[in-house]
Coordinates of C-alpha atoms and ligand atoms in Angstrom, one line a residue:
X1 CA 0.0 0.0 0.0
X2 CA 2.8 2.5 0.9
X3 CA 4.3 1.8 -2.6
X4 CA 1.0 2.7 -4.2
X5 CA 0.7 5.8 -2.1
X6 CA 4.2 7.0 -3.1
X7 CA 3.3 6.4 -6.7
X8 CA 0.2 8.5 -6.3
X9 CA 2.1 11.4 -4.7
X10 CA 4.7 11.2 -7.5
X11 CA 2.0 11.2 -10.2
X12 CA 0.3 14.2 -8.6
X13 CA 3.5 16.1 -8.3
X14 CA 4.2 15.9 -12.0
X15 CA 0.6 16.3 -13.1
X16 CA -0.5 19.3 -15.3
X17 CA -4.1 18.8 -14.4
X18 CA -6.0 16.9 -11.7
X19 CA -9.6 15.8 -12.1
X20 CA -11.5 14.8 -9.0
X21 CA -14.6 12.7 -9.5
X22 CA -16.6 12.0 -6.4
X23 CA -19.9 10.3 -5.5
X24 CA -21.7 8.8 -2.5
X25 CA -18.7 6.9 -1.2
X26 CA -16.9 10.1 -0.3
X27 CA -19.8 11.4 1.7
X28 CA -20.1 8.0 3.5
X29 CA -16.4 8.3 4.5
X30 CA -17.4 11.6 6.2
X31 CA -20.3 9.8 8.0
X32 CA -23.1 11.0 5.8
X33 CA -25.0 8.2 4.0
X34 CA -28.1 9.5 2.2
X35 CA -29.3 6.1 1.1
X36 CA -29.1 4.5 4.6
X37 CA -31.7 3.8 7.2
X38 CA -29.1 4.0 9.9
X39 CA -28.7 5.5 13.4
X40 CA -27.9 8.9 12.1
X41 CA -31.0 8.9 9.9
X42 CA -33.1 7.9 12.9
X43 CA -31.5 10.5 15.1
X44 CA -31.9 13.4 12.6
X45 CA -35.0 12.4 10.6
X46 CA -36.8 9.9 12.9
X47 CA -39.9 12.0 13.1
X48 CA -40.2 12.1 9.3
X49 CA -39.6 8.4 9.1
X50 CA -42.4 7.8 11.5
X51 CA -44.9 10.2 9.9
X52 CA -44.3 9.4 6.2
X53 CA -42.6 6.0 6.2
X54 CA -39.6 6.9 4.1
X55 CA -36.4 5.2 5.1
X56 CA -33.5 7.5 3.9
X57 CA -32.6 11.1 3.1
X58 CA -32.8 10.3 -0.6
X59 CA -36.3 8.9 -0.3
X60 CA -37.3 12.0 1.6
X61 CA -36.0 14.1 -1.3
X62 CA -38.4 12.3 -3.7
X63 CA -41.3 12.2 -1.2
X64 CA -44.6 13.9 -2.2
X65 CA -45.2 15.9 0.9
X66 CA -48.8 16.8 1.6
X67 CA -48.0 20.5 2.1
X68 CA -45.3 23.1 1.5
X69 CA -45.0 23.7 5.2
X70 CA -44.1 20.0 5.7
X71 CA -41.9 19.8 2.6
X72 CA -39.7 22.7 3.8
X73 CA -39.5 21.2 7.3
X74 CA -37.7 18.2 5.7
X75 CA -35.5 20.1 3.2
X76 CA -34.4 22.7 5.8
X77 CA -33.6 19.8 8.2
X78 CA -31.5 18.2 5.4
X79 CA -29.7 21.4 4.8
X80 CA -28.9 21.7 8.5
X81 CA -27.8 18.1 8.7
X82 CA -25.4 18.5 5.7
X83 CA -24.0 21.9 6.8
X84 CA -24.6 22.2 10.5
X85 CA -21.0 22.0 11.3
X86 CA -19.7 25.3 10.0
X87 CA -16.3 23.6 9.6
X88 CA -15.6 21.1 6.9
X89 CA -15.0 17.4 7.9
X90 CA -11.4 16.2 8.2
X91 CA -12.0 14.1 5.1
X92 CA -12.8 17.1 3.0
X93 CA -10.1 19.3 4.6
X94 CA -7.5 16.6 3.7
X95 CA -8.8 16.3 0.2
X96 CA -8.5 20.1 -0.3
X97 CA -5.0 20.1 1.3
X98 CA -3.9 17.4 -1.1
X99 CA -4.8 19.3 -4.2
X100 CA -5.1 23.0 -3.3
X101 CA -1.8 24.0 -4.9
X102 CA -2.6 22.1 -8.1
X103 CA -4.6 22.8 -11.3
X104 CA -7.7 20.9 -10.4
X105 CA -11.4 20.5 -11.2
X106 CA -14.1 18.6 -9.3
X107 CA -17.0 16.8 -10.8
X108 CA -19.5 15.3 -8.3
X109 CA -23.0 14.0 -7.9
X110 CA -22.9 14.7 -4.2
X111 CA -25.6 17.2 -3.0
X112 CA -24.2 18.1 0.4
X113 CA -22.2 21.1 -0.8
X114 CA -19.1 19.8 1.1
X115 CA -16.6 20.7 -1.5
X116 CA -17.5 24.4 -1.3
X117 CA -17.6 24.1 2.5
X118 CA -14.0 22.8 2.4
X119 CA -12.7 25.7 0.3
X120 CA -13.0 24.4 -3.2
X121 CA -13.8 27.4 -5.4
X122 CA -17.2 27.3 -7.2
X123 CA -15.6 27.9 -10.6
X124 CA -13.7 24.6 -10.2
X125 CA -16.8 22.7 -9.2
X126 CA -19.4 20.9 -11.3
X127 CA -22.2 19.6 -9.1
X128 CA -24.1 17.6 -11.7
X129 CA -27.3 17.0 -9.6
X130 CA -27.3 20.3 -7.8
X131 CA -27.0 20.8 -4.0
X132 CA -29.1 21.1 -0.9
X133 CA -28.6 24.8 -0.2
X134 CA -29.9 26.5 -3.4
X135 CA -33.5 27.0 -4.5
X136 CA -35.3 27.1 -7.8
X137 CA -38.9 27.6 -9.0
X138 CA -40.5 24.1 -8.7
X139 CA -41.7 24.1 -12.3
X140 CA -38.6 25.9 -13.5
X141 CA -40.7 28.8 -15.0
X142 CA -37.5 30.9 -15.2
X143 CA -33.8 30.2 -15.2
X144 CA -32.6 31.4 -11.8
X145 CA -31.0 29.6 -8.9
X146 CA -31.3 31.4 -5.5
X147 CA -29.0 31.0 -2.5
X148 CA -31.2 29.4 0.2
X149 CA -28.9 29.7 3.3
X150 CA -30.8 32.4 5.1
X151 CA -34.3 31.1 4.6
X152 CA -33.3 27.5 5.2
X153 CA -31.5 28.4 8.4
X154 CA -34.6 30.2 9.6
X155 CA -36.9 27.3 8.7
X156 CA -34.7 24.9 10.7
X157 CA -35.0 26.9 13.9
X158 CA -38.7 27.8 13.5
X159 CA -40.2 24.4 12.5
X160 CA -42.8 23.0 14.9
X161 CA -44.4 19.6 14.7
X162 CA -42.9 18.9 11.3
X163 CA -44.1 22.2 9.8
X164 CA -42.5 25.5 9.1
X165 CA -44.5 28.7 9.7
X166 CA -46.6 29.8 6.7
X167 CA -44.8 33.1 6.4
X168 CA -41.5 31.3 5.7
X169 CA -42.8 29.3 2.8
X170 CA -40.9 30.6 -0.2
X171 CA -42.7 31.4 -3.5
X172 CA -41.4 32.0 -7.0
X173 CA -40.8 35.7 -7.6
X174 CA -41.9 35.2 -11.3
X175 CA -44.9 32.9 -11.3
X176 CA -45.8 33.0 -7.6
X177 CA -45.8 29.2 -7.4
X178 CA -43.9 27.0 -5.0
X179 CA -40.1 26.7 -4.9
X180 CA -37.9 23.7 -4.3
X181 CA -34.3 22.9 -3.5
X182 CA -32.1 22.8 -6.6
X183 CA -31.7 19.0 -6.8
X184 CA -32.3 16.7 -9.7
X185 CA -35.5 15.1 -8.3
X186 CA -37.5 15.5 -11.5
X187 CA -37.4 16.8 -15.1
X188 CA -37.9 20.4 -13.9
X189 CA -34.4 20.5 -12.4
X190 CA -32.8 23.6 -13.8
X191 CA -30.0 23.0 -16.2
X192 CA -29.9 26.6 -17.3
X193 CA -27.2 29.2 -17.4
X194 CA -25.5 28.4 -14.0
X195 CA -25.5 24.6 -14.6
X196 CA -24.3 25.0 -18.2
X197 CA -21.5 27.4 -17.1
X198 CA -20.2 24.7 -14.7
X199 CA -20.6 22.0 -17.3
X200 CA -18.7 24.2 -19.8
X201 CA -15.9 25.0 -17.3
X202 CA -15.5 21.3 -16.8
X203 CA -15.4 20.6 -20.5
X204 CA -12.8 23.4 -21.0
X205 CA -10.7 22.0 -18.2
X206 CA -10.7 18.6 -19.9
X207 CA -9.9 20.1 -23.3
X208 CA -7.0 22.0 -21.9
X209 CA -5.6 18.9 -20.4
X210 CA -5.5 17.1 -23.7
X211 CA -2.1 15.4 -24.4
X212 CA -0.7 16.6 -21.1
X213 CA -0.2 14.7 -17.8
X214 CA -3.6 14.4 -16.3
X215 CA -4.3 12.6 -13.0
X216 CA -7.8 11.4 -12.2
X217 CA -8.7 11.0 -8.6
X218 CA -11.9 9.1 -8.2
X219 CA -13.5 8.8 -4.7
X220 CA -16.3 6.5 -3.8
X221 CA -17.9 6.2 -7.2
X222 CA -19.8 2.8 -7.7
X223 CA -18.4 0.3 -10.1
X224 CA -21.4 0.6 -12.5
X225 CA -21.8 4.4 -12.3
X226 CA -22.4 5.9 -15.7
X227 CA -22.6 9.6 -14.7
X228 CA -19.1 10.1 -13.4
X229 CA -17.1 6.8 -13.6
X230 CA -17.7 5.8 -17.2
X231 CA -16.7 9.2 -18.6
X232 CA -13.5 9.2 -16.4
X233 CA -12.6 5.7 -17.5
X234 CA -13.1 6.8 -21.2
X235 CA -11.0 9.9 -20.6
X236 CA -8.2 7.7 -19.2
X237 CA -8.4 5.4 -22.2
X238 CA -8.2 8.3 -24.7
X239 CA -5.5 10.4 -23.0
X240 CA -2.0 9.0 -23.5
X241 CA -0.6 10.5 -20.4
X242 CA -3.5 9.9 -18.1
X243 CA -3.3 8.2 -14.7
X244 CA -6.6 6.9 -13.2
X245 CA -6.6 6.5 -9.5
X246 CA -9.7 5.1 -7.9
X247 CA -10.5 4.8 -4.2
X248 CA -13.2 2.6 -3.1
X249 CA -14.1 -0.5 -1.0
X250 CA -14.2 -4.2 -2.0
X251 CA -16.4 -5.0 -4.9
X252 CA -17.0 -1.4 -5.8
X253 CA -13.3 -1.0 -6.7
X254 CA -13.3 -1.5 -10.5
X255 CA -10.7 -0.9 -13.2
X256 CA -11.4 -2.2 -16.7
X257 CA -8.6 -4.2 -18.5
X258 CA -8.2 -1.6 -21.2
X259 CA -6.8 1.0 -18.7
X260 CA -5.1 -1.3 -16.1
X261 CA -1.6 -0.2 -17.1
X262 CA -2.6 3.5 -16.5
X263 CA -4.5 2.8 -13.2
X264 CA -4.0 2.5 -9.5
X265 CA -6.8 1.0 -7.4
X266 CA -6.9 1.7 -3.7
X267 CA -9.2 -0.5 -1.6
X268 CA -9.8 0.9 1.8
X269 CA -11.1 3.5 4.1
X270 CA -11.1 6.8 2.2
X271 CA -10.8 8.9 5.4
X272 CA -7.6 7.1 6.5
X273 CA -6.2 7.1 3.0
X274 CA -6.5 10.8 2.6
X275 CA -5.0 11.4 6.0
X276 CA -2.0 9.3 5.0
X277 CA -1.6 10.9 1.6
X278 CA -1.6 14.4 3.1
X279 CA 1.1 13.3 5.5
X280 CA 3.2 12.0 2.6
X281 CA 2.7 15.0 0.4
Ligands
ZN301 ZN1 -41.9 30.2 -11.2

């Protein structure tokens, strides 16, 4: 393992560009598991579980709440759960420490906004499925994403019996209809100017890395993931000087034969691995 770590550090040192791809497994290494019916879910969302029967944060995101007051009780609770520690986790701090002096870009399906929280600048971040702190018009009547921190924080503290006060229910400034968190829960998810700009910035980064030394660091992306993993594996295959480094556990660690020679697979606890890599940097 130490040999592999030394090789990773060496590859990163000589890299022109570093692409970070991250999915659910990275959040899990921080202790946040949006698919799990675990102790943390019970502790933080147990009242919703009892009332509506959903069994995870992600099920809550897709739940058809009977009223806006109840819907926002859940989404503000989720916001609070993701970002209640003003400080980033040690996992995210270590990841930032590892790459902060490099030319990097992040592509992620994580919705917890933890990259920004750890200091990753927004213009180097493509959150494909949105995040839990921004709002949009529910039907997407106009292309604008609104920062939700202030109103979501107020909803958290003022919710009673699973409802927020009526005067805190946000409405669309254009059509007067309901708002929702900017997450890809249905086809109304806004992929307008803000999303397209992030997508384009990511494309430009990849284009600029062409024929140079590019290191791909992939954290906790499932073996069959098509959104992030498949494109990163293709990129590795196409780019002569690419190195594909994937961090995952057990069966989820997957490297196809075509790129084995350019790849390093690390099976283990991402939190501990990042700690070690930062020490070796
Ligand atoms: Zn609207």
